[in-house]
């Protein structure tokens, strides 16, 4: 049996912890080469003690010193590294066979790209990588033989119900469209007149999924589904007009593929990220994940409805950015990251998130965007524009 040697980028986050939970159920199958946990040194120290990686990566020298101190009495020989280059190094190291890309935001892009350049198997949770640099990332992976396995539950579901020999061309396989399901988040039925008063605490309280703060706010605005449309566009080479979104508040069907003979194939399960993570880590085998069996006796109903762009303007902005292409998705993502952080910090209103994103898209962007430097330059410029917009909106 070959043992997978893993680097987990973002090990201290929601996806990172779920990944380690799955790994711990199959110690014979996996060895942890490196863990990256940014500023969460306490959690990272506990993970190092338990999984004994060769390397642990944190944000900066200060956090490295703190982690070293915590690890001093521990029974592990983990070497502590820090900074952006260290993330790239642990993703690209020769020993590594698989990389879990679970950093949040565009900060995860350079390390995911480095893994693609080295032909690693990439378990991709960080959807922002595909939103910002979809063409570059997919081409880099293709050219270097890197396999990309989608961790995001919707894309994982689609991956599971696509034909196994899916060639990247819908027509060849008789596929009519790809249908992303969305829970609709916590404000699906909230009175629109009260949206200005939504608090961060309310926005991060997702009805079905337990996730990091940023993606929880994205789910509440449905920007998450917008980012996922762009993610699906690149992963499955699916034209925008073949992507559908349907709201399904129970989050039992994780997404679907519609075939031209009238069949619609769905993947179902309890909403727990350990299922898609175990699927990716186990391929071609199925691994026990710790997720309970779906109980049809207690499922009262599966319901569906159309998304409403008035309630969820971020979803519309994402559709438009996908159709525009070029630098638009990069702008969409950077503006959204800044706006969500400002909302979580109590600086702007929930409804301002869409305003900031729209404001940044209106500033325009160059068409000829494609290489990593121009993408990162656009990302940085948009963040400045977003901060100016946020400054003008800050609540007194
Ligand atoms: P999280 O906030 O719980 O964890 C983020 C991780 O990234 C942490 O380990 C954190 O220390 C690290 N990190 C934060 N900023 C960083 C930076 N600047 N540089 C390096 N590391 C940094 O987030 P999460 O919910 O686990 O989500 C991670 C990614 O997975 C996101 O892209 C998200 O969209 C995607 N995703 C998450 C879920 C979910 O259920 N949580 C589902 C699908 C996709
Ligand atoms: Mg998802």
PDB file of N, CA and C in Angstrom, residues 299-360:
ATOM      1  N   UNK A 299     -35.779  12.972   7.686  1.00  0.00           N
ATOM      2  CA  UNK A 299     -35.799  14.052   6.684  1.00  0.00           C
ATOM      3  C   UNK A 299     -37.248  14.324   6.326  1.00  0.00           C
ATOM      4  N   UNK A 300     -37.744  15.502   6.689  1.00  0.00           N
ATOM      5  CA  UNK A 300     -39.173  15.717   6.430  1.00  0.00           C
ATOM      6  C   UNK A 300     -39.419  16.092   4.974  1.00  0.00           C
ATOM      7  N   UNK A 301     -38.535  16.914   4.387  1.00  0.00           N
ATOM      8  CA  UNK A 301     -38.780  17.343   3.008  1.00  0.00           C
ATOM      9  C   UNK A 301     -37.500  17.878   2.394  1.00  0.00           C
ATOM     10  N   UNK A 302     -37.405  17.724   1.083  1.00  0.00           N
ATOM     11  CA  UNK A 302     -36.337  18.395   0.341  1.00  0.00           C
ATOM     12  C   UNK A 302     -37.037  19.436  -0.522  1.00  0.00           C
ATOM     13  N   UNK A 303     -36.689  20.697  -0.327  1.00  0.00           N
ATOM     14  CA  UNK A 303     -37.384  21.744  -1.074  1.00  0.00           C
ATOM     15  C   UNK A 303     -36.394  22.543  -1.925  1.00  0.00           C
ATOM     16  N   UNK A 304     -36.949  23.229  -2.918  1.00  0.00           N
ATOM     17  CA  UNK A 304     -36.121  23.954  -3.886  1.00  0.00           C
ATOM     18  C   UNK A 304     -36.794  25.264  -4.270  1.00  0.00           C
ATOM     19  N   UNK A 305     -35.984  26.303  -4.529  1.00  0.00           N
ATOM     20  CA  UNK A 305     -36.530  27.531  -5.100  1.00  0.00           C
ATOM     21  C   UNK A 305     -35.452  28.296  -5.855  1.00  0.00           C
ATOM     22  N   UNK A 306     -35.915  29.256  -6.629  1.00  0.00           N
ATOM     23  CA  UNK A 306     -35.009  30.075  -7.446  1.00  0.00           C
ATOM     24  C   UNK A 306     -34.325  31.122  -6.583  1.00  0.00           C
ATOM     25  N   UNK A 307     -33.071  31.450  -6.875  1.00  0.00           N
ATOM     26  CA  UNK A 307     -32.430  32.542  -6.130  1.00  0.00           C
ATOM     27  C   UNK A 307     -32.998  33.911  -6.546  1.00  0.00           C
ATOM     28  N   UNK A 308     -33.021  34.833  -5.603  1.00  0.00           N
ATOM     29  CA  UNK A 308     -33.589  36.160  -5.821  1.00  0.00           C
ATOM     30  C   UNK A 308     -32.433  37.176  -5.782  1.00  0.00           C
ATOM     31  N   UNK A 309     -32.160  37.796  -6.933  1.00  0.00           N
ATOM     32  CA  UNK A 309     -31.014  38.719  -7.025  1.00  0.00           C
ATOM     33  C   UNK A 309     -31.195  39.986  -6.185  1.00  0.00           C
ATOM     34  N   UNK A 310     -32.456  40.341  -5.879  1.00  0.00           N
ATOM     35  CA  UNK A 310     -32.676  41.539  -5.033  1.00  0.00           C
ATOM     36  C   UNK A 310     -32.180  41.265  -3.608  1.00  0.00           C
ATOM     37  N   UNK A 311     -32.444  40.067  -3.157  1.00  0.00           N
ATOM     38  CA  UNK A 311     -32.005  39.651  -1.822  1.00  0.00           C
ATOM     39  C   UNK A 311     -30.504  39.375  -1.808  1.00  0.00           C
ATOM     40  N   UNK A 312     -30.006  38.869  -2.926  1.00  0.00           N
ATOM     41  CA  UNK A 312     -28.603  38.429  -2.986  1.00  0.00           C
ATOM     42  C   UNK A 312     -27.861  39.099  -4.153  1.00  0.00           C
ATOM     43  N   UNK A 313     -27.661  40.435  -4.076  1.00  0.00           N
ATOM     44  CA  UNK A 313     -27.009  41.132  -5.203  1.00  0.00           C
ATOM     45  C   UNK A 313     -25.594  40.627  -5.482  1.00  0.00           C
ATOM     46  N   UNK A 314     -24.925  40.074  -4.464  1.00  0.00           N
ATOM     47  CA  UNK A 314     -23.561  39.570  -4.692  1.00  0.00           C
ATOM     48  C   UNK A 314     -23.557  38.412  -5.687  1.00  0.00           C
ATOM     49  N   UNK A 315     -24.621  37.623  -5.678  1.00  0.00           N
ATOM     50  CA  UNK A 315     -24.696  36.498  -6.620  1.00  0.00           C
ATOM     51  C   UNK A 315     -24.765  37.026  -8.057  1.00  0.00           C
ATOM     52  N   UNK A 316     -25.530  38.108  -8.230  1.00  0.00           N
ATOM     53  CA  UNK A 316     -25.645  38.711  -9.566  1.00  0.00           C
ATOM     54  C   UNK A 316     -24.305  39.284 -10.015  1.00  0.00           C
ATOM     55  N   UNK A 317     -23.616  39.961  -9.097  1.00  0.00           N
ATOM     56  CA  UNK A 317     -22.309  40.540  -9.431  1.00  0.00           C
ATOM     57  C   UNK A 317     -21.331  39.445  -9.849  1.00  0.00           C
ATOM     58  N   UNK A 318     -21.408  38.303  -9.182  1.00  0.00           N
ATOM     59  CA  UNK A 318     -20.503  37.197  -9.515  1.00  0.00           C
ATOM     60  C   UNK A 318     -20.832  36.602 -10.887  1.00  0.00           C
ATOM     61  N   UNK A 319     -22.144  36.444 -11.171  1.00  0.00           N
ATOM     62  CA  UNK A 319     -22.543  35.966 -12.502  1.00  0.00           C
ATOM     63  C   UNK A 319     -21.956  36.877 -13.565  1.00  0.00           C
ATOM     64  N   UNK A 320     -22.123  38.189 -13.345  1.00  0.00           N
ATOM     65  CA  UNK A 320     -21.648  39.166 -14.339  1.00  0.00           C
ATOM     66  C   UNK A 320     -20.131  39.108 -14.486  1.00  0.00           C
ATOM     67  N   UNK A 321     -19.425  38.987 -13.352  1.00  0.00           N
ATOM     68  CA  UNK A 321     -17.953  38.937 -13.414  1.00  0.00           C
ATOM     69  C   UNK A 321     -17.502  37.687 -14.161  1.00  0.00           C
ATOM     70  N   UNK A 322     -18.212  36.589 -13.959  1.00  0.00           N
ATOM     71  CA  UNK A 322     -17.861  35.346 -14.672  1.00  0.00           C
ATOM     72  C   UNK A 322     -18.046  35.544 -16.177  1.00  0.00           C
ATOM     73  N   UNK A 323     -19.156  36.180 -16.550  1.00  0.00           N
ATOM     74  CA  UNK A 323     -19.421  36.379 -17.972  1.00  0.00           C
ATOM     75  C   UNK A 323     -18.434  37.357 -18.591  1.00  0.00           C
ATOM     76  N   UNK A 324     -18.047  38.384 -17.835  1.00  0.00           N
ATOM     77  CA  UNK A 324     -17.081  39.367 -18.335  1.00  0.00           C
ATOM     78  C   UNK A 324     -15.709  38.724 -18.483  1.00  0.00           C
ATOM     79  N   UNK A 325     -15.325  37.917 -17.521  1.00  0.00           N
ATOM     80  CA  UNK A 325     -14.028  37.230 -17.575  1.00  0.00           C
ATOM     81  C   UNK A 325     -12.866  38.190 -17.376  1.00  0.00           C
ATOM     82  N   UNK A 326     -11.692  37.835 -17.917  1.00  0.00           N
ATOM     83  CA  UNK A 326     -10.495  38.666 -17.763  1.00  0.00           C
ATOM     84  C   UNK A 326     -10.189  38.906 -16.298  1.00  0.00           C
ATOM     85  N   UNK A 327     -10.015  40.180 -15.930  1.00  0.00           N
ATOM     86  CA  UNK A 327      -9.669  40.501 -14.548  1.00  0.00           C
ATOM     87  C   UNK A 327     -10.873  40.641 -13.630  1.00  0.00           C
ATOM     88  N   UNK A 328     -12.096  40.533 -14.185  1.00  0.00           N
ATOM     89  CA  UNK A 328     -13.290  40.802 -13.366  1.00  0.00           C
ATOM     90  C   UNK A 328     -13.407  39.884 -12.139  1.00  0.00           C
ATOM     91  N   UNK A 329     -13.218  38.575 -12.278  1.00  0.00           N
ATOM     92  CA  UNK A 329     -13.330  37.726 -11.075  1.00  0.00           C
ATOM     93  C   UNK A 329     -12.284  38.043 -10.007  1.00  0.00           C
ATOM     94  N   UNK A 330     -11.087  38.451 -10.451  1.00  0.00           N
ATOM     95  CA  UNK A 330     -10.030  38.836  -9.506  1.00  0.00           C
ATOM     96  C   UNK A 330     -10.470  40.067  -8.710  1.00  0.00           C
ATOM     97  N   UNK A 331     -11.063  41.041  -9.403  1.00  0.00           N
ATOM     98  CA  UNK A 331     -11.569  42.243  -8.743  1.00  0.00           C
ATOM     99  C   UNK A 331     -12.699  41.878  -7.782  1.00  0.00           C
ATOM    100  N   UNK A 332     -13.627  41.063  -8.275  1.00  0.00           N
ATOM    101  CA  UNK A 332     -14.764  40.617  -7.457  1.00  0.00           C
ATOM    102  C   UNK A 332     -14.260  40.018  -6.142  1.00  0.00           C
ATOM    103  N   UNK A 333     -13.270  39.143  -6.246  1.00  0.00           N
ATOM    104  CA  UNK A 333     -12.788  38.434  -5.066  1.00  0.00           C
ATOM    105  C   UNK A 333     -12.071  39.354  -4.084  1.00  0.00           C
ATOM    106  N   UNK A 334     -11.161  40.186  -4.602  1.00  0.00           N
ATOM    107  CA  UNK A 334     -10.385  41.060  -3.710  1.00  0.00           C
ATOM    108  C   UNK A 334     -11.315  42.051  -3.004  1.00  0.00           C
ATOM    109  N   UNK A 335     -12.262  42.625  -3.764  1.00  0.00           N
ATOM    110  CA  UNK A 335     -13.196  43.593  -3.174  1.00  0.00           C
ATOM    111  C   UNK A 335     -14.034  42.911  -2.100  1.00  0.00           C
ATOM    112  N   UNK A 336     -14.460  41.698  -2.399  1.00  0.00           N
ATOM    113  CA  UNK A 336     -15.284  40.971  -1.434  1.00  0.00           C
ATOM    114  C   UNK A 336     -14.501  40.642  -0.164  1.00  0.00           C
ATOM    115  N   UNK A 337     -13.254  40.212  -0.308  1.00  0.00           N
ATOM    116  CA  UNK A 337     -12.449  39.896   0.886  1.00  0.00           C
ATOM    117  C   UNK A 337     -12.315  41.123   1.785  1.00  0.00           C
ATOM    118  N   UNK A 338     -12.041  42.278   1.179  1.00  0.00           N
ATOM    119  CA  UNK A 338     -11.882  43.504   1.974  1.00  0.00           C
ATOM    120  C   UNK A 338     -13.212  43.897   2.623  1.00  0.00           C
ATOM    121  N   UNK A 339     -14.289  43.797   1.850  1.00  0.00           N
ATOM    122  CA  UNK A 339     -15.599  44.208   2.367  1.00  0.00           C
ATOM    123  C   UNK A 339     -16.059  43.288   3.503  1.00  0.00           C
ATOM    124  N   UNK A 340     -15.831  41.991   3.340  1.00  0.00           N
ATOM    125  CA  UNK A 340     -16.251  41.052   4.394  1.00  0.00           C
ATOM    126  C   UNK A 340     -15.454  41.309   5.671  1.00  0.00           C
ATOM    127  N   UNK A 341     -14.143  41.549   5.524  1.00  0.00           N
ATOM    128  CA  UNK A 341     -13.319  41.835   6.710  1.00  0.00           C
ATOM    129  C   UNK A 341     -13.820  43.109   7.402  1.00  0.00           C
ATOM    130  N   UNK A 342     -14.182  44.126   6.605  1.00  0.00           N
ATOM    131  CA  UNK A 342     -14.677  45.382   7.188  1.00  0.00           C
ATOM    132  C   UNK A 342     -16.022  45.170   7.878  1.00  0.00           C
ATOM    133  N   UNK A 343     -16.870  44.325   7.277  1.00  0.00           N
ATOM    134  CA  UNK A 343     -18.161  44.019   7.913  1.00  0.00           C
ATOM    135  C   UNK A 343     -17.947  43.274   9.226  1.00  0.00           C
ATOM    136  N   UNK A 344     -17.051  42.287   9.204  1.00  0.00           N
ATOM    137  CA  UNK A 344     -16.791  41.514  10.435  1.00  0.00           C
ATOM    138  C   UNK A 344     -16.195  42.393  11.525  1.00  0.00           C
ATOM    139  N   UNK A 345     -15.460  43.448  11.106  1.00  0.00           N
ATOM    140  CA  UNK A 345     -14.846  44.362  12.078  1.00  0.00           C
ATOM    141  C   UNK A 345     -15.833  45.436  12.545  1.00  0.00           C
ATOM    142  N   UNK A 346     -17.065  45.364  12.059  1.00  0.00           N
ATOM    143  CA  UNK A 346     -18.090  46.311  12.503  1.00  0.00           C
ATOM    144  C   UNK A 346     -17.988  47.679  11.841  1.00  0.00           C
ATOM    145  N   UNK A 347     -17.221  47.774  10.729  1.00  0.00           N
ATOM    146  CA  UNK A 347     -17.043  49.085  10.095  1.00  0.00           C
ATOM    147  C   UNK A 347     -18.154  49.432   9.112  1.00  0.00           C
ATOM    148  N   UNK A 348     -18.641  48.437   8.385  1.00  0.00           N
ATOM    149  CA  UNK A 348     -19.679  48.700   7.381  1.00  0.00           C
ATOM    150  C   UNK A 348     -20.861  47.762   7.597  1.00  0.00           C
ATOM    151  N   UNK A 349     -21.960  48.098   6.905  1.00  0.00           N
ATOM    152  CA  UNK A 349     -23.171  47.280   7.034  1.00  0.00           C
ATOM    153  C   UNK A 349     -23.088  46.036   6.148  1.00  0.00           C
ATOM    154  N   UNK A 350     -23.924  45.073   6.462  1.00  0.00           N
ATOM    155  CA  UNK A 350     -24.044  43.856   5.656  1.00  0.00           C
ATOM    156  C   UNK A 350     -24.335  44.220   4.194  1.00  0.00           C
ATOM    157  N   UNK A 351     -25.240  45.175   4.002  1.00  0.00           N
ATOM    158  CA  UNK A 351     -25.645  45.559   2.645  1.00  0.00           C
ATOM    159  C   UNK A 351     -24.547  46.335   1.910  1.00  0.00           C
ATOM    160  N   UNK A 352     -23.558  46.822   2.652  1.00  0.00           N
ATOM    161  CA  UNK A 352     -22.446  47.543   2.009  1.00  0.00           C
ATOM    162  C   UNK A 352     -21.496  46.603   1.279  1.00  0.00           C
ATOM    163  N   UNK A 353     -21.526  45.329   1.625  1.00  0.00           N
ATOM    164  CA  UNK A 353     -20.590  44.391   0.980  1.00  0.00           C
ATOM    165  C   UNK A 353     -20.805  44.435  -0.538  1.00  0.00           C
ATOM    166  N   UNK A 354     -22.037  44.306  -0.965  1.00  0.00           N
ATOM    167  CA  UNK A 354     -22.323  44.336  -2.409  1.00  0.00           C
ATOM    168  C   UNK A 354     -21.978  45.706  -3.000  1.00  0.00           C
ATOM    169  N   UNK A 355     -22.204  46.776  -2.214  1.00  0.00           N
ATOM    170  CA  UNK A 355     -21.878  48.124  -2.704  1.00  0.00           C
ATOM    171  C   UNK A 355     -20.390  48.251  -3.000  1.00  0.00           C
ATOM    172  N   UNK A 356     -19.560  47.739  -2.094  1.00  0.00           N
ATOM    173  CA  UNK A 356     -18.106  47.835  -2.270  1.00  0.00           C
ATOM    174  C   UNK A 356     -17.659  47.013  -3.491  1.00  0.00           C
ATOM    175  N   UNK A 357     -18.210  45.822  -3.610  1.00  0.00           N
ATOM    176  CA  UNK A 357     -17.821  44.964  -4.736  1.00  0.00           C
ATOM    177  C   UNK A 357     -18.213  45.624  -6.054  1.00  0.00           C
ATOM    178  N   UNK A 358     -19.425  46.158  -6.100  1.00  0.00           N
ATOM    179  CA  UNK A 358     -19.910  46.818  -7.304  1.00  0.00           C
ATOM    180  C   UNK A 358     -19.059  48.054  -7.622  1.00  0.00           C
ATOM    181  N   UNK A 359     -18.735  48.835  -6.595  1.00  0.00           N
ATOM    182  CA  UNK A 359     -17.895  50.034  -6.743  1.00  0.00           C
ATOM    183  C   UNK A 359     -16.543  49.650  -7.365  1.00  0.00           C
ATOM    184  N   UNK A 360     -15.934  48.582  -6.902  1.00  0.00           N
ATOM    185  CA  UNK A 360     -14.620  48.176  -7.421  1.00  0.00           C
ATOM    186  C   UNK A 360     -14.731  47.665  -8.861  1.00  0.00           C
TER     187      UNK A 360
END
